[in-house]
Short mmCIF file of C-alpha atoms in Angstrom, two decimals:
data_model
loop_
_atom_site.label_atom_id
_atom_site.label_comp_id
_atom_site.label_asym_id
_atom_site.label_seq_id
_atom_site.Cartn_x
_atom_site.Cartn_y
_atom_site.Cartn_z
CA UNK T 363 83.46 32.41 -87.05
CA UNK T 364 86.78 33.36 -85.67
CA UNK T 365 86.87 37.20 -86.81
CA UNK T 366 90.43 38.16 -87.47
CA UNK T 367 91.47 35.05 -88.64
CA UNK T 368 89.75 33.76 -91.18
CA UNK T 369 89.94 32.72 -95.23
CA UNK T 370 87.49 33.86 -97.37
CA UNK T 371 86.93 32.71 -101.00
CA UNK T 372 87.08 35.08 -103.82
CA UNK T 373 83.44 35.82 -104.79
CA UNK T 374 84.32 37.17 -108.86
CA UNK T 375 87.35 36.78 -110.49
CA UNK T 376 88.63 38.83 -113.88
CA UNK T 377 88.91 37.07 -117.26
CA UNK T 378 92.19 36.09 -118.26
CA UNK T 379 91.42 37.76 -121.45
CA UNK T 380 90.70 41.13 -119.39
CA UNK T 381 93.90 40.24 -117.59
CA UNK T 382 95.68 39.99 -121.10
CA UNK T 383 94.38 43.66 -122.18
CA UNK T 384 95.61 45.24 -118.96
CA UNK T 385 99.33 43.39 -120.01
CA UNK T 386 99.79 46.35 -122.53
CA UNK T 387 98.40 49.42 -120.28
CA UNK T 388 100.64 51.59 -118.11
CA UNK T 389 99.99 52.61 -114.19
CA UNK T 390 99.91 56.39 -115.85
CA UNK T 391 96.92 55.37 -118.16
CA UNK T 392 94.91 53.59 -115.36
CA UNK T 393 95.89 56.52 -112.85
CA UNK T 394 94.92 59.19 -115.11
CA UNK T 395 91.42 57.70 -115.85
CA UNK T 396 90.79 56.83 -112.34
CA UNK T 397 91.20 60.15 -111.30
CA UNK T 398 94.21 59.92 -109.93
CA UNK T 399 92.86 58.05 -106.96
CA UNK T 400 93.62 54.48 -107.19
CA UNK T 401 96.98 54.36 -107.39
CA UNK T 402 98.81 52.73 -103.92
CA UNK T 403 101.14 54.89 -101.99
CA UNK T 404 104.99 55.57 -103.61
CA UNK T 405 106.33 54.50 -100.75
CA UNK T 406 106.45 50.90 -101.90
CA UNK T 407 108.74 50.61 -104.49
CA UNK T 408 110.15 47.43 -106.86
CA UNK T 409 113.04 45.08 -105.60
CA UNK T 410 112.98 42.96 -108.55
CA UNK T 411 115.34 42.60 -111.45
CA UNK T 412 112.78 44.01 -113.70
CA UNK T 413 109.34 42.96 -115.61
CA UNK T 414 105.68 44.64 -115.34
CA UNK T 415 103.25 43.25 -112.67
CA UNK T 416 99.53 42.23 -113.99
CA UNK T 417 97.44 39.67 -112.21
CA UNK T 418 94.48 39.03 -109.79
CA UNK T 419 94.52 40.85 -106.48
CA UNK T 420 94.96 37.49 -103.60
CA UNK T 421 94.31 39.97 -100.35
CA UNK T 422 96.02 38.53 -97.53
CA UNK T 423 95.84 41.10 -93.45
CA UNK T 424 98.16 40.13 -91.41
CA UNK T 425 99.74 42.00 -87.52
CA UNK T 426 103.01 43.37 -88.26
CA UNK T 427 105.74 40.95 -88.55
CA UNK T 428 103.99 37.83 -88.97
CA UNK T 429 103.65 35.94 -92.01
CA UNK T 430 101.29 32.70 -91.24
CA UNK T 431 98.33 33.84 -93.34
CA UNK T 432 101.11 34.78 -96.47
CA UNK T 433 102.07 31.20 -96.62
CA UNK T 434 98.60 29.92 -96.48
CA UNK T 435 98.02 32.78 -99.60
CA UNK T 436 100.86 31.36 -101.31
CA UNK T 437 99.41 27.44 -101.13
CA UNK T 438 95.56 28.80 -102.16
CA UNK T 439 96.89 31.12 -104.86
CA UNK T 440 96.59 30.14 -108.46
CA UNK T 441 98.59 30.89 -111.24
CA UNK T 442 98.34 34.65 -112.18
CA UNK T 443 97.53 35.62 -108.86
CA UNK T 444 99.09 39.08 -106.82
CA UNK T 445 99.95 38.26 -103.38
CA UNK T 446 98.56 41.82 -101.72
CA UNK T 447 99.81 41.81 -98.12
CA UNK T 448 98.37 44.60 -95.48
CA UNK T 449 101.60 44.29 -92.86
CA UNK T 450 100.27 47.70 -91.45
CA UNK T 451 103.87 48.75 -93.32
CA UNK T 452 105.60 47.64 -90.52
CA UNK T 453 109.30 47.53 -91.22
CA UNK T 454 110.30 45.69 -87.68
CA UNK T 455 109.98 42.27 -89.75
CA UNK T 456 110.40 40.72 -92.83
CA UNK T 457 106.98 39.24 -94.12
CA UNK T 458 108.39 37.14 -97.47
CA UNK T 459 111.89 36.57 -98.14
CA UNK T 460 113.83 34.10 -101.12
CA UNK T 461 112.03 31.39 -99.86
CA UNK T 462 108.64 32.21 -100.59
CA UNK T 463 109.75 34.07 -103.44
CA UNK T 464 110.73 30.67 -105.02
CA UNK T 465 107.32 29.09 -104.17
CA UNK T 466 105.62 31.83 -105.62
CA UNK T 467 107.32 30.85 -108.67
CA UNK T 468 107.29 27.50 -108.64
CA UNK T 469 103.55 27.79 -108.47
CA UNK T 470 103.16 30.95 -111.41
CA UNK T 471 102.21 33.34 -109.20
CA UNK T 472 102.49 37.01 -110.54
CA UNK T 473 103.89 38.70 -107.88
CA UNK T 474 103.96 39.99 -104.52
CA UNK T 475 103.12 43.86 -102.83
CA UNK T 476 104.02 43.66 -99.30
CA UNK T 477 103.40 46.95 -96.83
CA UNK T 478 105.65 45.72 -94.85
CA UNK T 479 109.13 45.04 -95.18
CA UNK T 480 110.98 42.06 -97.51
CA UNK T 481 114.38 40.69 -97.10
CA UNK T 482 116.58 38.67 -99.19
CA UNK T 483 116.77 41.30 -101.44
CA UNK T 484 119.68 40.00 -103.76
CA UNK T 485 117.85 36.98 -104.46
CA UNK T 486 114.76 39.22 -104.85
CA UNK T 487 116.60 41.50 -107.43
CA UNK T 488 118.27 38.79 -109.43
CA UNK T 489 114.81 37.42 -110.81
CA UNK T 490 111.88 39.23 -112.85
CA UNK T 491 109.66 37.95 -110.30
CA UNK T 492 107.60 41.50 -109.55
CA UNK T 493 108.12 42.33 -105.57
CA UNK T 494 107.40 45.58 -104.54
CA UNK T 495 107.64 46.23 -100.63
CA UNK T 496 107.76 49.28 -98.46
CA UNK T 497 111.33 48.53 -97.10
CA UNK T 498 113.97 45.36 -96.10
CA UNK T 499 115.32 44.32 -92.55
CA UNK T 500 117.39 41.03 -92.27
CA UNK T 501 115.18 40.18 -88.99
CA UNK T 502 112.52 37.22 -90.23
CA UNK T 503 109.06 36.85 -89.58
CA UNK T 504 106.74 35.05 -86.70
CA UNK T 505 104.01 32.17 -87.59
CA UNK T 506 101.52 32.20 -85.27
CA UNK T 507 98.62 34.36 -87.28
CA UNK T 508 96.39 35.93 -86.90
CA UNK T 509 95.23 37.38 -90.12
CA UNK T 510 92.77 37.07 -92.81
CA UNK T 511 92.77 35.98 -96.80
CA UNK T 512 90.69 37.30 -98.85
CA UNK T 513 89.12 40.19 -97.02
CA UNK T 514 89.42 44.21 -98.07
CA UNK T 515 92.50 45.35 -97.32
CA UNK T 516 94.59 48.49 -97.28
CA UNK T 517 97.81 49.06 -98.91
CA UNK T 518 99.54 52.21 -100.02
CA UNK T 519 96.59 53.88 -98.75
CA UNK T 520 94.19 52.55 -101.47
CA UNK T 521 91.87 49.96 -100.53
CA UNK T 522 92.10 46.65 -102.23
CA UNK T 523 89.50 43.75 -103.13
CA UNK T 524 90.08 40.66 -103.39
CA UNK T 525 89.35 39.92 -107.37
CA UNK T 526 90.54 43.33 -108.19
CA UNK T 527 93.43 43.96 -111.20
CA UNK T 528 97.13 44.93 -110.10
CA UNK T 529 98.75 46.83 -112.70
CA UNK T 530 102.62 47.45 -111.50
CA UNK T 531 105.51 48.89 -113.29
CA UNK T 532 108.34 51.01 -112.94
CA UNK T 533 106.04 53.67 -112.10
CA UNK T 534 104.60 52.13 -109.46
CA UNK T 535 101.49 50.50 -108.75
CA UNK T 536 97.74 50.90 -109.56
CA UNK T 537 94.43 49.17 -108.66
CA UNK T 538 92.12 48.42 -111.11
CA UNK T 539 88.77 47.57 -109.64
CA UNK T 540 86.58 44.61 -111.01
CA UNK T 541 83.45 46.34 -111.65
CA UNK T 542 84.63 49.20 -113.54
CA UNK T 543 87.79 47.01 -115.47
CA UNK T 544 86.07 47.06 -119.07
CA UNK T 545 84.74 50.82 -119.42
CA UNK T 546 88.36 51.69 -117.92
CA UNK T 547 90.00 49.85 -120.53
CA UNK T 548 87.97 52.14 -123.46
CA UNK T 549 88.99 55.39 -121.52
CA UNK T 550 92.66 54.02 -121.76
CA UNK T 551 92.44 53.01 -125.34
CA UNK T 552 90.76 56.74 -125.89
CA UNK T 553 93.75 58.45 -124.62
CA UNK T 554 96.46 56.10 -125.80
CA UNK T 555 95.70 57.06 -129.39
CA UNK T 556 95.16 61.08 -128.00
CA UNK T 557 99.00 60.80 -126.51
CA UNK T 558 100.09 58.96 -129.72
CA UNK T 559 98.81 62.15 -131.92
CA UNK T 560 100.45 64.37 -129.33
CA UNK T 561 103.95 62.64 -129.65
CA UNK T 562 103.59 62.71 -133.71
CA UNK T 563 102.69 66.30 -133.59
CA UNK T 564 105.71 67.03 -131.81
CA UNK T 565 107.94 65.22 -133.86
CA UNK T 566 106.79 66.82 -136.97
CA UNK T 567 106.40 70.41 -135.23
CA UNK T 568 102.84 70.92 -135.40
CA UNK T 569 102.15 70.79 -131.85
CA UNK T 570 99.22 72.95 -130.63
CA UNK T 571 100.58 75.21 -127.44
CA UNK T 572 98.07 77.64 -126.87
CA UNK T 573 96.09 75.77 -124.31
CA UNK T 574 98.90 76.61 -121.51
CA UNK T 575 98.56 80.49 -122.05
CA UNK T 576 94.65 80.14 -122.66
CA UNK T 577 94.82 78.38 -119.36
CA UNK T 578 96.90 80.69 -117.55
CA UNK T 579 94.77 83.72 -118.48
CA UNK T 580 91.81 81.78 -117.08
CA UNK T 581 93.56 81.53 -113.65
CA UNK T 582 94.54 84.86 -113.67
CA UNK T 583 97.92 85.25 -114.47
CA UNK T 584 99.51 88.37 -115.66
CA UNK T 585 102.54 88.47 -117.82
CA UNK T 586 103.88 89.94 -120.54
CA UNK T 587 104.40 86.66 -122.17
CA UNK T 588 101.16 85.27 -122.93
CA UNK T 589 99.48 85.60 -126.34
CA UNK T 590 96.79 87.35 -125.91
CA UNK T 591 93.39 86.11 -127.54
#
């Protein structure tokens, strides 16, 4: 085995009925009941027109500024499949441009996230097609590898499995991982209907604000202004 460059199949693969259900969650949701530790760096951002991000995590690690191993991800990748790239979020080269963008499309791919840097970007932003990249530079890419497809990755400082769920939208992006998809999806149904009973209360005015004084007495604070128990 040639370690380093190498393509691995994916072992388990979501549902696309578990894929549908994630469809209607938000990156706040999953974030919030993952403890706020699964979410990949701000730093990469969306360059696309618009349209949420959903699909099966494709991992693809390749050296900075090459791109060998993101083609070969883009001819293996089936339809509802996230391109994750691990570029070491080098910005020196571009790793997918309008080009591959198009093939992605062509073939229903869901997207791309690229730690790295994209270019092409008013091609990129005149379609829905979800790209979300850590920066742009005009220079292009080299295609000699190595790399490998289908291996753990890291992106945005969260690790990433092949087979896990990518949830992006305008608030960025969050992993979802395999094992723990369904229970997550309960939690996020939980507090859906909690936040849904906050935002009625406050449009009616019966909104319950004590909790922020009861809290700040617990921490210690002294003021005048809280309500004392």
């Amino acid at each position: 085995m040639n370690l380093g460059f190498c393509i691995y199949p994916i072992e388990a693969r979501p549902s696309k009925e578990l894929i549908q259900e994630f469809e209607n969650v938000v990156t706040p949701h999953i974030s919030d009941n993952l403890n706020r530790v699964h979410a990949i760096a701000s730093g990469l951002r969306p360059y696309h027109k618009e349209g949420k991000l959903v699909g099966t995590a494709v991992t693809v690690k390749t050296r900075p500024g090459d791109n060998l191993m993101v083609h070969k991800a883009i001819d293996l990748a089936e339809p509802g499949d996230v391109i994750v790239v691990d570029a070491g979020g080098d910005l020196t080269n571009a790793i997918v441009g309008e080009i591959m963008q198009k093939l992605a499309i062509k073939k229903g791919i869901a997207g791309f996230i690229i730690d790295g840097a994209i270019r092409d970007t008013g091609a990129i932003r005149s379609e829905t097609f979800p790209v979300y990249a850590r920066g742009v530079t005009h220079r292009g890419p080299y295609k000699d590898g190595p790399g490998e497809i289908n291996t753990p990755i890291s992106v945005g400082g969260m690790v990433v499995h092949p087979g896990d769920i990518i949830v992006g939208d305008e608030d960025g992006l969050a992993v979802v991982p395999l094992e723990h998809a369904e229970e997550l999806l309960k939690l996020i149904k939980q507090q859906q209907i909690r936040e849904e009973d906050i935002l009625r209360s406050i449009k009616d005015g019966t909104v319950d604000r004590s909790w922020v004084d009861q809290t700040l007495q617990q921490k210690g604070c002294e003021s005048n202004h809280l309500v004392k128990n």
